[in-house]
PDB file of C-alpha atoms in Angstrom:
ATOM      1  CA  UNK H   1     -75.385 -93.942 -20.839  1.00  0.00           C
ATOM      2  CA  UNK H   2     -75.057 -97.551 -19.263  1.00  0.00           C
ATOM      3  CA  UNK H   3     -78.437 -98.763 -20.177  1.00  0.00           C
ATOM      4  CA  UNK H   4     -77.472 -97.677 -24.057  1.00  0.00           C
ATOM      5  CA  UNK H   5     -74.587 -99.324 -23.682  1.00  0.00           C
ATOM      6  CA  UNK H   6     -76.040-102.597 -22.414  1.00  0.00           C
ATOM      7  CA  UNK H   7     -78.750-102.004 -25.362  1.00  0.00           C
ATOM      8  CA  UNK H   8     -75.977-101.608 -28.110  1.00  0.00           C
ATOM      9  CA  UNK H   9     -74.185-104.942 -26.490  1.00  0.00           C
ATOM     10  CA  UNK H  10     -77.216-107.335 -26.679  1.00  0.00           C
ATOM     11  CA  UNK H  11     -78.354-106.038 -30.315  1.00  0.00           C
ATOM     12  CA  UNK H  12     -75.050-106.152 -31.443  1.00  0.00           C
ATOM     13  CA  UNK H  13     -74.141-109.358 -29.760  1.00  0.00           C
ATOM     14  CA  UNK H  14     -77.375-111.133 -31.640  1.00  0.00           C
ATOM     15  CA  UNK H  15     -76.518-109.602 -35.263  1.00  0.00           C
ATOM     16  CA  UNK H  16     -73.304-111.572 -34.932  1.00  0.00           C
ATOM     17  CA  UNK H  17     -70.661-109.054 -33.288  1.00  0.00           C
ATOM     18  CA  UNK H  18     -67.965-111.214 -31.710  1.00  0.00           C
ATOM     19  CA  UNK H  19     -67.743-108.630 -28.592  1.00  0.00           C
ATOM     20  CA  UNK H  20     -68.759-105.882 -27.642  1.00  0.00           C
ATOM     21  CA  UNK H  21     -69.491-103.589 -24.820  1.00  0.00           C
ATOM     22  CA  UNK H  22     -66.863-101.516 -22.519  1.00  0.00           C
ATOM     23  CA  UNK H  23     -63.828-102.358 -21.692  1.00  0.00           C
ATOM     24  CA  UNK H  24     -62.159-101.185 -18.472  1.00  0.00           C
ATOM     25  CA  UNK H  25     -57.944-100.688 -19.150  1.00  0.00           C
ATOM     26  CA  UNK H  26     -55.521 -99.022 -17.114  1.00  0.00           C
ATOM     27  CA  UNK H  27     -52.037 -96.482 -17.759  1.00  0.00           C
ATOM     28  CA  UNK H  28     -49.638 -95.777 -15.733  1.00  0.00           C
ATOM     29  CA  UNK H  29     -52.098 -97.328 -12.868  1.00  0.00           C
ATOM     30  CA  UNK H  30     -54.883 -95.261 -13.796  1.00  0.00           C
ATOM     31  CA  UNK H  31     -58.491 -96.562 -14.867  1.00  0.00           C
ATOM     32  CA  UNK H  32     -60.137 -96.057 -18.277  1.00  0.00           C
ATOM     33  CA  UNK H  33     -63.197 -97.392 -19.837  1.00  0.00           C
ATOM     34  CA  UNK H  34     -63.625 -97.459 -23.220  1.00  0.00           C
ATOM     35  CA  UNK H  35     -65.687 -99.354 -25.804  1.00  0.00           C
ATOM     36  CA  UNK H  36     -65.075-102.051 -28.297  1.00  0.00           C
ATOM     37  CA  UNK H  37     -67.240-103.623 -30.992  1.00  0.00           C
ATOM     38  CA  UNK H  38     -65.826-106.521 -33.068  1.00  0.00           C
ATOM     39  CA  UNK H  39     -67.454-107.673 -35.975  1.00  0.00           C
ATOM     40  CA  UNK H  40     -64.278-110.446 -36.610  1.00  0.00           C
ATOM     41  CA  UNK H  41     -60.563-110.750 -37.114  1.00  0.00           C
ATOM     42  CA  UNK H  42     -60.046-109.622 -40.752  1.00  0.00           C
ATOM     43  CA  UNK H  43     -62.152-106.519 -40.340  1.00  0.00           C
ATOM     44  CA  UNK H  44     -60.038-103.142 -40.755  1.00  0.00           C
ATOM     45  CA  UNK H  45     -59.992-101.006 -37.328  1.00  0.00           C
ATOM     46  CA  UNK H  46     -61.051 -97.502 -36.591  1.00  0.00           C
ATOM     47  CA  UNK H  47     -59.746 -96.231 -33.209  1.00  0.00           C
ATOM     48  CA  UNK H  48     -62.355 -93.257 -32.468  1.00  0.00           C
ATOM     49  CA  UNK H  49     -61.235 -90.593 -30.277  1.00  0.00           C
ATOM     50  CA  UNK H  50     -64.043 -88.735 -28.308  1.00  0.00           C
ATOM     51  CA  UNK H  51     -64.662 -85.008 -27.770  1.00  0.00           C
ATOM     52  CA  UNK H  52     -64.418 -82.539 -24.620  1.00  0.00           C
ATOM     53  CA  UNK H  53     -66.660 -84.452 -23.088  1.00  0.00           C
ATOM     54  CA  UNK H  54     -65.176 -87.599 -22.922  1.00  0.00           C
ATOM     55  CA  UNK H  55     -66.885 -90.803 -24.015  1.00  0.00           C
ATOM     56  CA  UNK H  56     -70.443 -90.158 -24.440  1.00  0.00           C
ATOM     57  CA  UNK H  57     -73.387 -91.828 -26.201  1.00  0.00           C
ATOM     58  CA  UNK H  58     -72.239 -90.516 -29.293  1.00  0.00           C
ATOM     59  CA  UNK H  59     -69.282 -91.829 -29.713  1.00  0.00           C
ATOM     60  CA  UNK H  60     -70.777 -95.286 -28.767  1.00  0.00           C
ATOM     61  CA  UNK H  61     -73.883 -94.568 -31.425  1.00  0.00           C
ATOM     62  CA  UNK H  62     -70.838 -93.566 -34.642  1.00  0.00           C
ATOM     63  CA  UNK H  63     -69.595 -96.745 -33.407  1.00  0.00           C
ATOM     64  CA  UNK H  64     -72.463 -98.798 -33.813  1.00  0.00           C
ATOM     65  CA  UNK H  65     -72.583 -96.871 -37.109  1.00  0.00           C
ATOM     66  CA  UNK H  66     -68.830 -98.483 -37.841  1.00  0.00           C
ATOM     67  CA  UNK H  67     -69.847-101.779 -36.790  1.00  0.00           C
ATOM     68  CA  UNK H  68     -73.192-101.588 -39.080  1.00  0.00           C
ATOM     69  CA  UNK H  69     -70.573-101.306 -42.020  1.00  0.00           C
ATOM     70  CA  UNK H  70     -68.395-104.242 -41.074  1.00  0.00           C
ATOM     71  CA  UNK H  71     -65.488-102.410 -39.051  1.00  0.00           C
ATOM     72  CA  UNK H  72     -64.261-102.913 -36.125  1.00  0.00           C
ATOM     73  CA  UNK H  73     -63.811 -99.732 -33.391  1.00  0.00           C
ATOM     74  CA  UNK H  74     -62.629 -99.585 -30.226  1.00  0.00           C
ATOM     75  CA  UNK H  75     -63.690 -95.839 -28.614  1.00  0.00           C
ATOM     76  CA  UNK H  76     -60.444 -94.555 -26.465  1.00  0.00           C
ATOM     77  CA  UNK H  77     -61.023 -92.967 -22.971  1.00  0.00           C
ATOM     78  CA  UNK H  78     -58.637 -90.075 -22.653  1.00  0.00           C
ATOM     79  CA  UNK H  79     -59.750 -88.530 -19.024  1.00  0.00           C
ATOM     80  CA  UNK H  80     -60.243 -91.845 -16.865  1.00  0.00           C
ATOM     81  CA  UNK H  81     -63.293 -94.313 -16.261  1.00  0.00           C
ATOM     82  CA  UNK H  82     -66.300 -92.680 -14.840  1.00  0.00           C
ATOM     83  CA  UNK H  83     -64.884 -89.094 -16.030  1.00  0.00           C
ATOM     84  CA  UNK H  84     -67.556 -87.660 -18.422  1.00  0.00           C
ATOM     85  CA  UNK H  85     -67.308 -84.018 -17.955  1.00  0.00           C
ATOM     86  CA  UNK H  86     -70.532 -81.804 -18.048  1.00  0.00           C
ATOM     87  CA  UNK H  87     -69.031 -78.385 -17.213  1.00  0.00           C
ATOM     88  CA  UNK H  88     -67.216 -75.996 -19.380  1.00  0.00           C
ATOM     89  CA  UNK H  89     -65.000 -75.731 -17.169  1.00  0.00           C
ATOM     90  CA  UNK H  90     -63.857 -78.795 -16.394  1.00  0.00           C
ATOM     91  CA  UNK H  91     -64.096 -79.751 -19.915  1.00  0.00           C
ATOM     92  CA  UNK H  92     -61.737 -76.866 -20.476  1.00  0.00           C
ATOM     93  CA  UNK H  93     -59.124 -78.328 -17.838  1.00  0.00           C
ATOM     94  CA  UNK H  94     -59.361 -81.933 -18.986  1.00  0.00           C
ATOM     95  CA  UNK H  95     -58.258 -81.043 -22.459  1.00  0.00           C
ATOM     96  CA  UNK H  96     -55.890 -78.290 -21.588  1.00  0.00           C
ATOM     97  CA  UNK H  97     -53.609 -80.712 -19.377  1.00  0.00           C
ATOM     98  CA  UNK H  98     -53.949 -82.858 -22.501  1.00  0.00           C
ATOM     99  CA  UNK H  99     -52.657 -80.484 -24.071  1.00  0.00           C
ATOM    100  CA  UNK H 100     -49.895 -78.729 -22.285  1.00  0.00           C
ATOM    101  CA  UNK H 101     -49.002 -82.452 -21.774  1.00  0.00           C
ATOM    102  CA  UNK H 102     -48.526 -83.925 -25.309  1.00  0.00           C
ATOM    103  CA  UNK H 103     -46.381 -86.956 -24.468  1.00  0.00           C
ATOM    104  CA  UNK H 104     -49.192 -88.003 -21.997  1.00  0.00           C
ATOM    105  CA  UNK H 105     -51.753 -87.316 -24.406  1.00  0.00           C
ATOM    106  CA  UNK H 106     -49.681 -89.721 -27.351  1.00  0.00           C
ATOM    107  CA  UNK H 107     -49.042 -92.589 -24.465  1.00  0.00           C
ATOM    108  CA  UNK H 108     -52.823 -92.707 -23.830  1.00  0.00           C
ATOM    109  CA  UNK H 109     -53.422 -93.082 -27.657  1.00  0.00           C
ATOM    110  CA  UNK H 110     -51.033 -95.201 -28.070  1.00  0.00           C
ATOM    111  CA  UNK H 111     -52.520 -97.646 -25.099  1.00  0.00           C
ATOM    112  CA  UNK H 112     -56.112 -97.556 -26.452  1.00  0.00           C
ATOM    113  CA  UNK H 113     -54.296 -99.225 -29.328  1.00  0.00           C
ATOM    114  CA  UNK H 114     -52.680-101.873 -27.774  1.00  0.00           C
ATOM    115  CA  UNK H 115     -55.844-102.515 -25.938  1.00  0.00           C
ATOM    116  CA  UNK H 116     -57.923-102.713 -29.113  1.00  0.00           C
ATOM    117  CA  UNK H 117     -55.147-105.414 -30.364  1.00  0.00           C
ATOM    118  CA  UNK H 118     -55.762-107.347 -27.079  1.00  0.00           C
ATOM    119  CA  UNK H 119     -59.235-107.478 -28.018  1.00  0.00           C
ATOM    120  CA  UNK H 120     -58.551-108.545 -31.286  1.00  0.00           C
ATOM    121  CA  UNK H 121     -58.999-105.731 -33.154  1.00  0.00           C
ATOM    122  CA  UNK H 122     -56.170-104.969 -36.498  1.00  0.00           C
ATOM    123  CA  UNK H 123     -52.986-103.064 -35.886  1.00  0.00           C
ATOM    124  CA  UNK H 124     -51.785-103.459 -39.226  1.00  0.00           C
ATOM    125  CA  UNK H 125     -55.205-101.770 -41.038  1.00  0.00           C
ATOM    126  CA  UNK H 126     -56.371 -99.074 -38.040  1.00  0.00           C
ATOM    127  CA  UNK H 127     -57.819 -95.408 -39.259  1.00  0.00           C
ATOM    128  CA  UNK H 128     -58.363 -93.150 -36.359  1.00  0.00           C
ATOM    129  CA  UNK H 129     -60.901 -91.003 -36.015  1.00  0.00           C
ATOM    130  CA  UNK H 130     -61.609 -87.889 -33.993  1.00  0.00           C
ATOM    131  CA  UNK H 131     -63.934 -85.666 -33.404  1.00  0.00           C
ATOM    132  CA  UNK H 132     -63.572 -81.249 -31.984  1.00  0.00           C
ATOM    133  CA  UNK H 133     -60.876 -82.407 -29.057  1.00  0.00           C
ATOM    134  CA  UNK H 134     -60.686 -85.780 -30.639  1.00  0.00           C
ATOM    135  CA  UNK H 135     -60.170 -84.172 -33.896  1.00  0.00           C
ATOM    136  CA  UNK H 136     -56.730 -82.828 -32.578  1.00  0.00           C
ATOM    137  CA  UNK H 137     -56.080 -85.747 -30.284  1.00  0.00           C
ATOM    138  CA  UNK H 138     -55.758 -87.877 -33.790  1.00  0.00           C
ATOM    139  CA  UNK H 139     -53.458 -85.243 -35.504  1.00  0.00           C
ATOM    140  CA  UNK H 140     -51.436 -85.283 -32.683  1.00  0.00           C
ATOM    141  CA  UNK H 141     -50.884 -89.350 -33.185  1.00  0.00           C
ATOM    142  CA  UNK H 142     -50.242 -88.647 -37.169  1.00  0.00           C
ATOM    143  CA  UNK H 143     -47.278 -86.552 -36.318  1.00  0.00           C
ATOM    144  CA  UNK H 144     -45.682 -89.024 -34.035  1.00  0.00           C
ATOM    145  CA  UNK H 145     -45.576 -91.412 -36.785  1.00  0.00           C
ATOM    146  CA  UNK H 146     -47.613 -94.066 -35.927  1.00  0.00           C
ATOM    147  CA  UNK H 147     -48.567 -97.221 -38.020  1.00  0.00           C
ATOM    148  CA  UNK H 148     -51.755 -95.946 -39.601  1.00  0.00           C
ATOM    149  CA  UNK H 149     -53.967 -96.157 -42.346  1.00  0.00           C
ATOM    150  CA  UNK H 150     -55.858 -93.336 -42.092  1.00  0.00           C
ATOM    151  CA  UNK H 151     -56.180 -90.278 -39.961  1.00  0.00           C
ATOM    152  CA  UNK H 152     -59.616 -88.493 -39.976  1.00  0.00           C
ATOM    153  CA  UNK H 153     -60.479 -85.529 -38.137  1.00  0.00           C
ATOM    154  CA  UNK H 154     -63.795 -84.133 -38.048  1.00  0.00           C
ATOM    155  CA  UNK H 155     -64.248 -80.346 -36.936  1.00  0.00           C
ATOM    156  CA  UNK H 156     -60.956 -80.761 -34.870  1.00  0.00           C
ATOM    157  CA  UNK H 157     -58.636 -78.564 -33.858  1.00  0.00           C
ATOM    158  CA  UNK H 158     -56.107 -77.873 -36.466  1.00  0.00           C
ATOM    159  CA  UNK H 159     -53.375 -75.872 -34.697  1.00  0.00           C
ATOM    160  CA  UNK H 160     -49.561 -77.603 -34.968  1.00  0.00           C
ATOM    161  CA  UNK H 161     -47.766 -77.107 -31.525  1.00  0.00           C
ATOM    162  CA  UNK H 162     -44.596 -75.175 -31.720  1.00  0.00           C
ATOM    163  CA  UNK H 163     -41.685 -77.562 -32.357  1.00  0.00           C
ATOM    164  CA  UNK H 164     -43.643 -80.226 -34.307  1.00  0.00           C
ATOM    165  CA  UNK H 165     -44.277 -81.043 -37.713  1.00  0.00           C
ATOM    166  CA  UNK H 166     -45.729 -83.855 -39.905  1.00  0.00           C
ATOM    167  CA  UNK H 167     -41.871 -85.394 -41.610  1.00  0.00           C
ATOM    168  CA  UNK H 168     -42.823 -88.602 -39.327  1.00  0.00           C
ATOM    169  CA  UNK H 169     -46.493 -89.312 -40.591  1.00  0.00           C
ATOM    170  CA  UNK H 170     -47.304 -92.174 -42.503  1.00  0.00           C
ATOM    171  CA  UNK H 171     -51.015 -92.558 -42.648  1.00  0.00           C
ATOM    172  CA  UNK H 172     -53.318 -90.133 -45.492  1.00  0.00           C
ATOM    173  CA  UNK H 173     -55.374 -87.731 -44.069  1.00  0.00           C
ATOM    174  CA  UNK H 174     -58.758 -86.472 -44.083  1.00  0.00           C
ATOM    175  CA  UNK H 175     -60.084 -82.815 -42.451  1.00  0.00           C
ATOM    176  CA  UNK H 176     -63.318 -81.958 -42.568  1.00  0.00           C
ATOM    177  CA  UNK H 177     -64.019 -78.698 -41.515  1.00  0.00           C
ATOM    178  CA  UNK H 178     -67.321 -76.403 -41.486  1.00  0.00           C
ATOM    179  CA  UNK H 179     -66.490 -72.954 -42.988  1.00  0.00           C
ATOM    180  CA  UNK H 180     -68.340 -71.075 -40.231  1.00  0.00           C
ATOM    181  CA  UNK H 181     -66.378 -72.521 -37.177  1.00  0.00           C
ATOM    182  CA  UNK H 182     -65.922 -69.746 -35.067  1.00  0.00           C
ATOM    183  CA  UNK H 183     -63.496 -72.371 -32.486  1.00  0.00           C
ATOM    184  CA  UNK H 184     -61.080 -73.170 -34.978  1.00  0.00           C
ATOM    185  CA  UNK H 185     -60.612 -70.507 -38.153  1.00  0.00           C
ATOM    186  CA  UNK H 186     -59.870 -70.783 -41.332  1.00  0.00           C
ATOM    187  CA  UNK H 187     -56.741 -69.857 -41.639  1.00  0.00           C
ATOM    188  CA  UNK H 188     -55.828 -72.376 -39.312  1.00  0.00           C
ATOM    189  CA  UNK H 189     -57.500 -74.894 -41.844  1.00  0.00           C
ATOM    190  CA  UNK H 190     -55.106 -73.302 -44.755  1.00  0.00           C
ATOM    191  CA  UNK H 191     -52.126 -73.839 -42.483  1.00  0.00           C
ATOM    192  CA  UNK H 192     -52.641 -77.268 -41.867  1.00  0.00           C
ATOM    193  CA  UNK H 193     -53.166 -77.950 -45.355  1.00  0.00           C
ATOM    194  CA  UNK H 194     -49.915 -76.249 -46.214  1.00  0.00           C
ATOM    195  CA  UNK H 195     -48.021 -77.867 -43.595  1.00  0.00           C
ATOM    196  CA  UNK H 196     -49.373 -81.298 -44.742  1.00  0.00           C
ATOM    197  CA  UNK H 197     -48.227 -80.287 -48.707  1.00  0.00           C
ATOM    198  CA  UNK H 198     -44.585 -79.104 -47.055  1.00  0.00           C
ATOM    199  CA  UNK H 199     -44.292 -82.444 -45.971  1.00  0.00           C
ATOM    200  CA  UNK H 200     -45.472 -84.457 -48.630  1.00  0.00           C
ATOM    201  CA  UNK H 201     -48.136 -85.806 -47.118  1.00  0.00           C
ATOM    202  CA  UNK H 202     -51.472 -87.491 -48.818  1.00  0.00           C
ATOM    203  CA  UNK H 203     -54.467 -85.489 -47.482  1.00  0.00           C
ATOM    204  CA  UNK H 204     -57.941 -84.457 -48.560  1.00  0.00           C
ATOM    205  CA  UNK H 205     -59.187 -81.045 -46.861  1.00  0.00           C
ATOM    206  CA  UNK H 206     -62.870 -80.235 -47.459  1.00  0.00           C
ATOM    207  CA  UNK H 207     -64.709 -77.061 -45.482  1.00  0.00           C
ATOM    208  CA  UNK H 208     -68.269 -77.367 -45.612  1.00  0.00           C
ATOM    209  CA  UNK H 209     -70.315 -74.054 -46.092  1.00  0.00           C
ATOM    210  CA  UNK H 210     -72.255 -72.450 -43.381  1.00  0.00           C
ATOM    211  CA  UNK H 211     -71.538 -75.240 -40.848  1.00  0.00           C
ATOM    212  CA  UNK H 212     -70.391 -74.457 -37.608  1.00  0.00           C
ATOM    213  CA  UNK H 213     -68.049 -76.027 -35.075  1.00  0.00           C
ATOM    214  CA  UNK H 214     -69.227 -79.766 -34.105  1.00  0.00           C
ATOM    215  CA  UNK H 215     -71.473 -79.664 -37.325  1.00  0.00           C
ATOM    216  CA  UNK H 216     -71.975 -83.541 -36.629  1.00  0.00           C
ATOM    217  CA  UNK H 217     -73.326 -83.445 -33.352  1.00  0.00           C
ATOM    218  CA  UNK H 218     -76.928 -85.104 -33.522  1.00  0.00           C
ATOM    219  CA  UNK H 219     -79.400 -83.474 -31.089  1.00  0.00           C
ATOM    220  CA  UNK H 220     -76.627 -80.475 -30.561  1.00  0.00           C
ATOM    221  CA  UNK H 221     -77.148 -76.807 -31.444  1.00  0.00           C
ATOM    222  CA  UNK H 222     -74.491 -76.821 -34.016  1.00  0.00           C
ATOM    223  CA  UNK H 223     -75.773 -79.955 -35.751  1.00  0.00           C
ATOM    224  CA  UNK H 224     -76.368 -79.601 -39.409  1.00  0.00           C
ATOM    225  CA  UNK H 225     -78.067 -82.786 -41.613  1.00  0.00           C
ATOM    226  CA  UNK H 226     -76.973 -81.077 -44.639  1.00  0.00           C
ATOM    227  CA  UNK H 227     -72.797 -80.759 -43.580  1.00  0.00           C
ATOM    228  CA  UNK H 228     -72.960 -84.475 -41.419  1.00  0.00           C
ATOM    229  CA  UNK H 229     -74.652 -86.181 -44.569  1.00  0.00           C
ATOM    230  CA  UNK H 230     -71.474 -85.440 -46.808  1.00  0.00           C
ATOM    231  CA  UNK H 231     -68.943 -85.810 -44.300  1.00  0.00           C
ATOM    232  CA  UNK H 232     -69.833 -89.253 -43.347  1.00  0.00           C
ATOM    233  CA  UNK H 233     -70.249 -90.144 -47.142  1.00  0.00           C
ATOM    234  CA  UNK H 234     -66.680 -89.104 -47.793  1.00  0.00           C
ATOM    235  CA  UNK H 235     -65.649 -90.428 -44.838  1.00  0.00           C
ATOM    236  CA  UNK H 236     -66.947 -94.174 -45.350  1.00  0.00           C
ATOM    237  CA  UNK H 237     -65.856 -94.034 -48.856  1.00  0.00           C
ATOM    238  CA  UNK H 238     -62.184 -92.957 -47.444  1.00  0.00           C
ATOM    239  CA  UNK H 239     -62.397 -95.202 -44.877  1.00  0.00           C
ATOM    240  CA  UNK H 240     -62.892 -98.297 -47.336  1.00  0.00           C
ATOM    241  CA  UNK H 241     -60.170 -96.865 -49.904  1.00  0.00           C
ATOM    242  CA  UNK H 242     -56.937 -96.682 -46.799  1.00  0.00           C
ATOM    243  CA  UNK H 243     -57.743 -99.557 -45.422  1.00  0.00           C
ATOM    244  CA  UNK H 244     -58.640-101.953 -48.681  1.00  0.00           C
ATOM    245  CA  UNK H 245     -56.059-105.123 -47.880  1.00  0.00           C
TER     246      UNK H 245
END
């Protein structure tokens, strides 16, 4: 994953990104490494928020993808530099003290923010993006009412905790969800999408047919062209309308 890294960093770096690369940050005294790309100082943001398996080449490839298009994105690190799980299991732990641990998982989002402002990167125009455990990770930072744009989450997990709601969020929303996700159901999808009405909140909510759970996964079992095509069409085209300004 380094050497794509260093890859993405000189091509980037010669087709007139101001920086880019990782970027080690610390919480609460703990390490994280995440990854920036800047194209300059008036471009919007988009914060992207990894799966299970923590920051990965994909992340840093939809980036790229971002960056291509004229945004700036910094990729968060939510388990700690060098932690890139490969087992279920510890995949499974990693998001479940995220989760059982929802303050922690908000002040880590709410770092990789500040950190993308350090690098120069727009606080007052960000959309964040997630993706499966990212996917909830971002919908967690919509309900706690921060400054966003947008909020995007791509075959995430949909489920509200028990005591919160969505009265605090101020950015619109965008779910994308395949309609054969056996990880996250569909009436989970119709909650959500009630919840977000309750509360008066601007959202699109599309289900794609036949596509599974991480439908956008190139090279993964799940992936499906057909399902990925779309979403990142609407998802571009959403992505220019919140943050126009």
């Amino acid at each position: 994953m380094k050497m794509v890294w260093i890859l993405a960093l000189f091509g980037l770096v010669w087709g007139g990104v101001s920086q880019a690369g990782p970027v080690s940050y610390s919480v609460d005294g703990q390490a994280f490494e995440g990854f920036y790309l800047g194209s300059n100082k008036q471009a919007p943001l988009v914060l992207l928020v990894h799966d299970w398996d923590g920051l990965t080449d994909y992340e840093v490839k939809r980036a790229e993808m971002l960056a291509a298009l004229g945004y700036s994105v910094f990729a968060v690190d939510l388990f700690g530099a060098g932690v890139r799980p490969t087992e279920m299991e510890e995949r499974k732990r990693l998001t479940g003290a995220l989760y059982q641990d929802r303050p922690r998982m908000r002040t880590l989002l709410m770092a990789a923010l500040t950190e993308a402002g350090r690098l120069g990167g727009r606080l007052d125009n960000v959309v964040a993006l997630g993706y499966c455990f990212g996917g909830a990770a971002v919908l967690e930072l919509a309900r706690s009412g921060a400054d966003l744009k947008g909020v995007v989450s791509v075959h995430g997990g949909l489920a509200t905790p028990p005591g919160q709601d969505y009265k605090q969020t101020k950015a619109s929303l965008l779910i994308q969800h395949g309609s054969a996700d056996q990880a996250v159901s569909l009436t989970e999808f119709a909650t959500l999408i009630g919840e977000l009405e309750a509360a008066g909140v601007t959202h699109e909510a599309t289900s794609y047919s036949g596509a599974p759970h991480a439908f956008s996964v190139f090279g993964g079992a799940n992936y499906r062209a057909d399902a990925d095509g779309k979403s990142w069409q609407r998802f571009t085209a959403f992505l220019g309308e919140v943050s126009k300004g």
